[in-house]
XYZ file of C-alpha atoms in Angstrom:
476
model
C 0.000 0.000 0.000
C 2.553 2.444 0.363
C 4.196 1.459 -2.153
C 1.317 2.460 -4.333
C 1.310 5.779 -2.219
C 5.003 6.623 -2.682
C 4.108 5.814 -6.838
C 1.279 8.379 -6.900
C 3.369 10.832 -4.798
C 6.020 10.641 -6.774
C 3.912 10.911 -10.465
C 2.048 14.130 -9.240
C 5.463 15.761 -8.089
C 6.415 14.578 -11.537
C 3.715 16.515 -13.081
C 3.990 19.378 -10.397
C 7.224 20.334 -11.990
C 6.237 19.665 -15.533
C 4.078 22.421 -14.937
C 6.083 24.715 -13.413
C 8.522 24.541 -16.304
C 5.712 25.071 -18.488
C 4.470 27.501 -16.970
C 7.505 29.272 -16.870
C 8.710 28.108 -20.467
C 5.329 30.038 -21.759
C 6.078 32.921 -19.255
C 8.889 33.739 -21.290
C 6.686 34.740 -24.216
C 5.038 38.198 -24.025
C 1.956 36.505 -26.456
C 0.955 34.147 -23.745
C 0.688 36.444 -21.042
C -2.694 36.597 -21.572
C -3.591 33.120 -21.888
C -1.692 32.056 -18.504
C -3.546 35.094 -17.253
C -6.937 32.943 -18.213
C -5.329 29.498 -16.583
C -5.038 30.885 -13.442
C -8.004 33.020 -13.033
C -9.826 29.884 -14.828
C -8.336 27.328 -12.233
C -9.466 29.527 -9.256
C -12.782 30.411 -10.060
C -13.732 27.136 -11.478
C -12.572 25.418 -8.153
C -14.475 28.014 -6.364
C -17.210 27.818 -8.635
C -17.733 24.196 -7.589
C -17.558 24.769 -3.896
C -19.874 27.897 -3.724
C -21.940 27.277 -6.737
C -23.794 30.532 -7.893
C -22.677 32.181 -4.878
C -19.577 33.128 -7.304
C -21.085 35.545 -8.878
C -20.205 38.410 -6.798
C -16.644 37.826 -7.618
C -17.352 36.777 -11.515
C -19.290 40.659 -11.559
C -16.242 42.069 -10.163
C -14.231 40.469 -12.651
C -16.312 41.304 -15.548
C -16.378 45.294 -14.348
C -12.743 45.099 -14.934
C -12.014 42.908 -17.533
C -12.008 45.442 -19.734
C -9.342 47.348 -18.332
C -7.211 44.269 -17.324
C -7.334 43.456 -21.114
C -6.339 47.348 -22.103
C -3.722 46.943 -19.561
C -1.725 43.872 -20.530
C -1.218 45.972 -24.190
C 2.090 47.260 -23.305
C 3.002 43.874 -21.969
C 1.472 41.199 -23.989
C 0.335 43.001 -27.273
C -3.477 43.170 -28.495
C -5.838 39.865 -29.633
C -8.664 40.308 -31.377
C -9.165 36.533 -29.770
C -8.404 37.285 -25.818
C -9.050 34.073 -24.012
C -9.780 36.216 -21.073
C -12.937 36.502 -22.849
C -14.155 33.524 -22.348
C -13.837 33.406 -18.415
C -17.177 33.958 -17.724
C -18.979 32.356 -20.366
C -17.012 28.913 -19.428
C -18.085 28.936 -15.756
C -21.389 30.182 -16.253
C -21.342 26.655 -18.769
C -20.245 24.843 -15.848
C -22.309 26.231 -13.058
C -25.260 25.559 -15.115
C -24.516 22.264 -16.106
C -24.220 21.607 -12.158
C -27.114 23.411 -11.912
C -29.442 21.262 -13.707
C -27.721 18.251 -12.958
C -28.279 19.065 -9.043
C -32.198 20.002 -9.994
C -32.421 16.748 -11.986
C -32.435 14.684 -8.732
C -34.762 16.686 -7.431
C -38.109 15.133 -6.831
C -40.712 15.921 -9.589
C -43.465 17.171 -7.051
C -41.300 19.943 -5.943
C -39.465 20.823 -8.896
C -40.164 24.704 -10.068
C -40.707 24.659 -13.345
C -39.761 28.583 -15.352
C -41.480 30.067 -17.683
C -42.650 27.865 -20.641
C -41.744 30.882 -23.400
C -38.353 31.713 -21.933
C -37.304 27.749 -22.368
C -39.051 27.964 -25.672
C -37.085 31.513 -27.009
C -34.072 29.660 -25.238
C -34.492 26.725 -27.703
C -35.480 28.876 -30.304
C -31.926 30.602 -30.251
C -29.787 27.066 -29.770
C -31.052 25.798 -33.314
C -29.996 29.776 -34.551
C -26.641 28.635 -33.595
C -25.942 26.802 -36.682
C -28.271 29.134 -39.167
C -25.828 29.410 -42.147
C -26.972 32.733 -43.212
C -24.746 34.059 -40.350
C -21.716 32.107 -40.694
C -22.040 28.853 -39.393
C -22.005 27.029 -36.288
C -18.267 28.626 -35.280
C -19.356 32.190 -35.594
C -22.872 30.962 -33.823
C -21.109 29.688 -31.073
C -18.806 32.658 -30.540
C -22.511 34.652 -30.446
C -23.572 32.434 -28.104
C -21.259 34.292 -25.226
C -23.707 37.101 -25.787
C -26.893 35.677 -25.964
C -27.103 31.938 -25.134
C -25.039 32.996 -21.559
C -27.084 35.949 -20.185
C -30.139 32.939 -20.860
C -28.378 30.844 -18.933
C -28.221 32.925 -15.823
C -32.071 33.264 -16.289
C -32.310 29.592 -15.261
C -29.583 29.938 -12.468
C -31.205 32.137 -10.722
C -34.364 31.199 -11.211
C -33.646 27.734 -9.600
C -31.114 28.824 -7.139
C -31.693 32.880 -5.969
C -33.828 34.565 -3.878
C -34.169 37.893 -2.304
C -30.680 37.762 -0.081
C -28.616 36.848 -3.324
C -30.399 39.585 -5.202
C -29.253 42.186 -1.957
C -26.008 40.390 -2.518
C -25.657 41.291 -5.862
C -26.781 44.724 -5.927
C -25.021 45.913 -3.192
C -21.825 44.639 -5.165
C -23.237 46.564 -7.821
C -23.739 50.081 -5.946
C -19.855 49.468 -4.716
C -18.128 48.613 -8.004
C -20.318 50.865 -10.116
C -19.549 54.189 -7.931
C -15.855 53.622 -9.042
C -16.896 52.928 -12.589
C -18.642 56.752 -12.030
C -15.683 58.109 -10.582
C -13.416 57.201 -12.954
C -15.572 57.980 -16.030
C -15.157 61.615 -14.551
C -11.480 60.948 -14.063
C -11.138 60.432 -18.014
C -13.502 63.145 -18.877
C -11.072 65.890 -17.299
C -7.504 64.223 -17.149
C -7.904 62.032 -20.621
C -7.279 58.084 -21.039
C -3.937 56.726 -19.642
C -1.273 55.535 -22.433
C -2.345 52.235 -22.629
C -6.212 52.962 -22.856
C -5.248 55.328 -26.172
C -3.181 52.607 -27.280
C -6.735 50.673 -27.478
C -8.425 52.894 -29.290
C -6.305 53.319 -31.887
C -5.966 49.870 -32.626
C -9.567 49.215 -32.565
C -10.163 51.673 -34.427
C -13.508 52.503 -32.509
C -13.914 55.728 -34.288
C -17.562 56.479 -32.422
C -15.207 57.362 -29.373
C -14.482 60.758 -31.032
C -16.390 63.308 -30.659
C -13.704 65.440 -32.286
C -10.871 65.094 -34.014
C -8.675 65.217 -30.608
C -11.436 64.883 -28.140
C -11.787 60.852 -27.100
C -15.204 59.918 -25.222
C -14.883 58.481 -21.584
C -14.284 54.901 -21.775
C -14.774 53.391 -18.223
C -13.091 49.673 -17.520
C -15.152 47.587 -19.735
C -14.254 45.941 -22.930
C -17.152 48.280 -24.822
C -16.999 52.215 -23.446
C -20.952 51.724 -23.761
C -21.255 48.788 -21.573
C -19.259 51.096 -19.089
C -22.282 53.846 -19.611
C -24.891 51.496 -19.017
C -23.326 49.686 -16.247
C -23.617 53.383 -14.039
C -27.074 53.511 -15.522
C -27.890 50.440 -13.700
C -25.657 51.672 -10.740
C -28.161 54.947 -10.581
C -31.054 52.751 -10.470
C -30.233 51.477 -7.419
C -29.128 54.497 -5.768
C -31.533 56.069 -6.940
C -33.912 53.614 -5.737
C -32.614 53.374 -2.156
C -32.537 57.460 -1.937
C -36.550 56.844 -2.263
C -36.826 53.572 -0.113
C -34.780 53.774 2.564
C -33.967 56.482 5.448
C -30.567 56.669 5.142
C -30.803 58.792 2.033
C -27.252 60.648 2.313
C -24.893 58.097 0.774
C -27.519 57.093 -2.121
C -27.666 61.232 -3.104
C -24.326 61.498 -3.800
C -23.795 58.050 -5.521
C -27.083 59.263 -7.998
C -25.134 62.656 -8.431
C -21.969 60.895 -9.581
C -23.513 58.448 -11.735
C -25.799 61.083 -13.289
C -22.631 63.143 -14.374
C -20.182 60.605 -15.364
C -23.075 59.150 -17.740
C -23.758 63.266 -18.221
C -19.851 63.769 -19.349
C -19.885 60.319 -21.473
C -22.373 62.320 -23.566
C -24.663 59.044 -23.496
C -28.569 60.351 -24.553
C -30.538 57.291 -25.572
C -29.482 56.723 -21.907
C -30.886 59.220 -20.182
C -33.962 59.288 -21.426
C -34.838 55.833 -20.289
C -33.082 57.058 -17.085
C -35.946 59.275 -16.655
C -38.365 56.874 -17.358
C -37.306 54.464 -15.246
C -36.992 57.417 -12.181
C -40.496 58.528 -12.426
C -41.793 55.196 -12.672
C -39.841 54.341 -9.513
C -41.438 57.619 -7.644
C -45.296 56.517 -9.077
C -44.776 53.007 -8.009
C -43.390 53.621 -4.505
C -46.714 56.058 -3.433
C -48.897 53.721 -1.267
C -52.239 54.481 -3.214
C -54.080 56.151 -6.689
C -54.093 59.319 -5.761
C -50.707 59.937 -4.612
C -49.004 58.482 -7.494
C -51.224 60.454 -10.023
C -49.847 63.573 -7.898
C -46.340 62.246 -8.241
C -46.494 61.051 -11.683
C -47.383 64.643 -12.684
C -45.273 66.544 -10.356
C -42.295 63.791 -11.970
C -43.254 65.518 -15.677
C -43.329 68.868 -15.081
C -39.840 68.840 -13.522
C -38.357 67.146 -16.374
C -40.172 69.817 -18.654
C -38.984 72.280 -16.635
C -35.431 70.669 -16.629
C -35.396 70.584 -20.901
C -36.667 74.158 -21.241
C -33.894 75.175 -19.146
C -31.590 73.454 -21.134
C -30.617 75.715 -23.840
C -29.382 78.038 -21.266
C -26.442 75.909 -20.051
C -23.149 77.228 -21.506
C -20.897 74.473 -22.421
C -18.123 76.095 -21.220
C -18.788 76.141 -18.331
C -16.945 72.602 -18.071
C -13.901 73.521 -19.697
C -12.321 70.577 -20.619
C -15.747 68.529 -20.843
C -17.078 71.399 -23.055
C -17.563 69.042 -26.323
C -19.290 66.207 -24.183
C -21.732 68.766 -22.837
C -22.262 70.731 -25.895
C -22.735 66.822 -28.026
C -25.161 65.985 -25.001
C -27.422 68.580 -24.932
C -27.773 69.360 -28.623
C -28.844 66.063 -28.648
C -31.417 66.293 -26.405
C -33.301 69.649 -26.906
C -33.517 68.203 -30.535
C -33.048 64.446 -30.907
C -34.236 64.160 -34.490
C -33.239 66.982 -36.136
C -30.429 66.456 -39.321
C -27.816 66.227 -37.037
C -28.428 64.133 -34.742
C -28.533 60.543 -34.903
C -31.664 59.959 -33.724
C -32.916 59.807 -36.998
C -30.733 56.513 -38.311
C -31.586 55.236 -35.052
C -35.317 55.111 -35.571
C -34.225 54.012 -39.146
C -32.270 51.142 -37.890
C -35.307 49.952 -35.989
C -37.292 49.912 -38.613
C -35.359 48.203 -41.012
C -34.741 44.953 -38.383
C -38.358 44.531 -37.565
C -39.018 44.560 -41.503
C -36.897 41.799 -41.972
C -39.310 39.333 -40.159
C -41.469 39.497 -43.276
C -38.096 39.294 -45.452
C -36.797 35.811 -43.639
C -39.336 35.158 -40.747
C -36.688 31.182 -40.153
C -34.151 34.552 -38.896
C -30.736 35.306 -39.920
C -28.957 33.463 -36.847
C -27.500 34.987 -33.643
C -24.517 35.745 -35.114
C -25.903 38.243 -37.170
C -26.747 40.504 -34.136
C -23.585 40.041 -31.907
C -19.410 40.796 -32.453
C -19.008 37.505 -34.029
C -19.996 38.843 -37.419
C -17.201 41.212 -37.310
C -14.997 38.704 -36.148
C -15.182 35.634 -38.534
C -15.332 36.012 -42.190
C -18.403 34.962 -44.071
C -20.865 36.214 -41.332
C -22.542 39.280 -41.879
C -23.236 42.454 -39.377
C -26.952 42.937 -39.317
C -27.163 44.885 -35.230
C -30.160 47.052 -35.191
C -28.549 48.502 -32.039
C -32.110 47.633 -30.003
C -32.810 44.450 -29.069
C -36.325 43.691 -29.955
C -35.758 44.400 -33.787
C -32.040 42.632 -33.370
C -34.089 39.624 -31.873
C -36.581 39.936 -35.144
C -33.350 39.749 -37.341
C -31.803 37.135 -35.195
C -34.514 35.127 -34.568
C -37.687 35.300 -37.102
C -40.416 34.456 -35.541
C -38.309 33.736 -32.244
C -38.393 37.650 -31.972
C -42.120 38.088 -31.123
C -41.475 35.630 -28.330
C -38.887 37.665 -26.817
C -40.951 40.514 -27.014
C -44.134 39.012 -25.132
C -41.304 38.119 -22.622
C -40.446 41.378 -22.061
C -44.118 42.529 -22.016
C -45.110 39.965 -19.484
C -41.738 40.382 -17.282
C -42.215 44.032 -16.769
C -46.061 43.301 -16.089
C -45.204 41.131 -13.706
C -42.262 42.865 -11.805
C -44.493 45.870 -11.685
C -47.301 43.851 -9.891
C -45.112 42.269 -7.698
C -44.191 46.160 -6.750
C -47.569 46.469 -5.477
C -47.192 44.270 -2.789
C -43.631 44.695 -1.817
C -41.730 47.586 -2.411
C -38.451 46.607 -0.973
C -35.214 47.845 -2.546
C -34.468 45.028 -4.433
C -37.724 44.920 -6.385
C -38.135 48.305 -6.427
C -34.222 48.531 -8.143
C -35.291 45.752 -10.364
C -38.176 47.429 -12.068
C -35.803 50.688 -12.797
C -33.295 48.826 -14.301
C -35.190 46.719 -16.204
C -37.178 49.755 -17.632
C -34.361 52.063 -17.636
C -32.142 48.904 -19.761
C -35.163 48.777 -22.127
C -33.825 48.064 -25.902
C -30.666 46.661 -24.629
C -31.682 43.348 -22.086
C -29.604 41.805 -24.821
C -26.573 43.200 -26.496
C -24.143 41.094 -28.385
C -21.363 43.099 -27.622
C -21.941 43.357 -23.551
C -20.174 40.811 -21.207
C -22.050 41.657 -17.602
C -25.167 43.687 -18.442
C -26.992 41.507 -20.159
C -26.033 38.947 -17.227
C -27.469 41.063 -14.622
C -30.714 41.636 -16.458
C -31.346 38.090 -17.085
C -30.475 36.973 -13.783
C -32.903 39.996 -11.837
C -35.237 38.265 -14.853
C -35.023 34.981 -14.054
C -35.335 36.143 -10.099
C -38.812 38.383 -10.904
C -40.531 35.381 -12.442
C -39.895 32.616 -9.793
C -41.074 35.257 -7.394
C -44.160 35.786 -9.554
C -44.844 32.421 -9.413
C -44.506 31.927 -5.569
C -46.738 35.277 -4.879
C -49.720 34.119 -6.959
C -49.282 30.573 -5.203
C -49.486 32.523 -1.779
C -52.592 34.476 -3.198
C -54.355 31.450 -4.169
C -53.354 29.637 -1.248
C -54.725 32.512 1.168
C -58.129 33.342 -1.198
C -58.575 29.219 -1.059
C -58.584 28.989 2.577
């Protein structure tokens, strides 16, 4: 017997140092930086992954908030890849945590199984077989487009089988935290500029939407896409936002809402804000306790903003010195959002165009079609609407109009669950849902889309236990 120890000791000291040298053989390369980066973030997490199951995704959000920036970072170091494996981090554990997931669930006896929504398995289904659509490349470029909509799906089911009410505190409180610096240092770039390494990015990418002049470079934030970084703070508002109305310690919350507002203020973002408005008055309506008061509010809530956009006109850009061609893009855009130059315009246009294309090809043009993957493999073709529900026609066909009675009946339902509880985190979830509205998918975002599904996935398993309450109650 100890001979057989001393054997096995011996091989995995054997392999212990054929790694090391490996490791260190590889180390010597500046090109694989990145991919022993992904090893040992990968061995970590996935060993974590298995202990705590989806109680990782605190530390997979906090990750994703700065994978960006980790990636911009490694440039002077390690070069740039189109094809970063860090990438792929959080796609491949979300895989694996939802493989436990159902295996887990599985042995679960029928009787008390929770069964989720019947459509969202069906749209989920729906966008597996538009994996492998050839109009969009084939089954390669559909599974790189799978990271951005397959995943976020994924999470639906996670957390509809596995969260409830402490996670989602869990989860948004690591949100507040994380997205507060994500504020601050979209200000930082605003009035001090991108470091070296972050210019070097943009100039490779070539990401000319980043200029707003010919030497002025938009905030960028720590994410790989400077818009995920935007929307990201949006959702980070929301919940500020929303706890400045709920709770009694309102001090902290009004200063995180005033440095989300202007970071997403300086990155000149106005589809944004808009929706950020929306999604504040419908937080103020939905918190009064009865008709009246929320009619009061609800009208109170639209002459301010009214107020607020006649006043507009009178703000002098220069007021913000460096930040002057931010503030000058932002509010031409929003005193007059479809006049020639403005792009609201080709944004309505876009629109347009993807929902017509369900009477073009109702079978859909394939996932890929709507995500990054187009741009990345050849033979796939870009087709991004730049709002979901027409991306989801293009994507999907038919498959679309599921996705959009999804998003009908989720915000119906998250809205009557308000009713009877207004705590923070429902109350958060129904402004970020609305205030995320057009982008609950976006196949260029790594973490938003995540969050969305998951607070998703979260809304309709408590939707199912409130009516099963009600009917228990109204029974007896």
């Amino acid at each position: 017997m100890s001979h057989i120890f001393d054997k096995r000791f011996n091989l995995l000291f054997v392999l212990l140092l054929a790694s090391i040298f490996v490791i260190g053989r590889l180390s010597i390369h500046p090109g694989m930086v990145r991919n022993l980066l992904f090893a040992s973030l990968f061995i970590v997490i996935m060993a974590l992954t298995i202990h705590y199951r989806e109680r990782i995704i605190g530390l997979l959000i906090i990750y994703l908030v700065f994978m960006g920036l980790i990636r911009r970072a490694l440039i002077p170091i390690a070069g740039w890849s189109g094809f970063d494996p860090l990438l792929i981090l959080g796609p491949v554990l979300t895989v694996l945590l939802a493989l436990i997931m159902f295996w887990e669930h599985k042995k679960t006896p029928l009787v008390v199984r929770e069964s989720p929504d019947k459509l969202m398995t069906l749209l989920f289904l729906i966008g597996c077989f538009q994996v492998v659509n050839p109009l969009s490349g084939g089954p390669i470029t559909g599974l790189i487009a799978s990271m951005y909509i397959l995943i976020p799906w994924l999470w639906y089911y996670i957390s509809f089988y596995n969260f409830n009410k402490d996670n989602i505190r869990i989860i948004v409180n690591i949100i507040q935290v994380t997205g507060t610096i994500i504020a601050s240092y979209l200000i930082y770039q605003t009035f001090f500029g991108l470091l070296p390494f972050e210019m070097a990015w943009v100039e490779i990418s070539g990401y000319a939407a980043l200029y707003l002049a010919e030497d002025r470079v938009r905030a960028i934030g720590t994410f790989p896409s400077a818009q995920e970084s935007v929307y990201f703070v949006m959702i980070t508002f929301i919940v500020a936002f929303s706890r400045m109305i709920v709770d009694k310690n309102k001090l902290l919350h009004v200063l995180i809402v005033i440095v989300t507002l202007a970071s997403i203020i300086f990155a000149s973002s106005r589809t944004i804000i808009f929706f950020m408005i929306l999604a504040s008055i419908l937080i103020i309506v939905m918190t009064r306790r009865n008709l009246m008061s929320r009619v009061v509010a609800c009208i109170t809530s639209l002459i301010g903003v009214f107020l607020i956009w006649l006043l507009l006109p009178l703000v002098n850009p220069n007021w913000f010195g460096i930040a002057e061609p931010t503030i000058e893009h932002m509010i031409a855009g929003l005193i007059d959002p479809l006049s020639e130059d403005q792009t609201g315009v080709g944004h309505i246009n876009r629109f347009t165009d993807g929902m017509m294309t369900l009477f073009q090809n109702p079978a859909g043009h394939g996932i890929a079609s709507i995500t990054k993957a187009a741009d990345k493999v050849a033979g796939s073709t870009a087709m991004s609407t730049e709002v979901d529900i027409s991306n989801m026609i293009v994507g999907l066909g038919l498959g679309g109009i599921i996705y959009m009675i999804i998003i009908g009946l989720t915000i119906y339902r998250v809205i009557w669950l308000v009713n009877y509880q207004k705590s923070i985190e429902m109350v958060a979830t129904l402004g970020i849902l609305v205030g995320s509205l057009g982008q609950w998918i976006n196949g260029g975002f790594y973490l938003t889309p995540i969050i969305i599904w998951m607070l998703i996935g979260w809304i309709h398993k408590e939707y199912v236990n409130k009516r099963g309450e009600l009917n228990a109650s109204s029974s007896s």
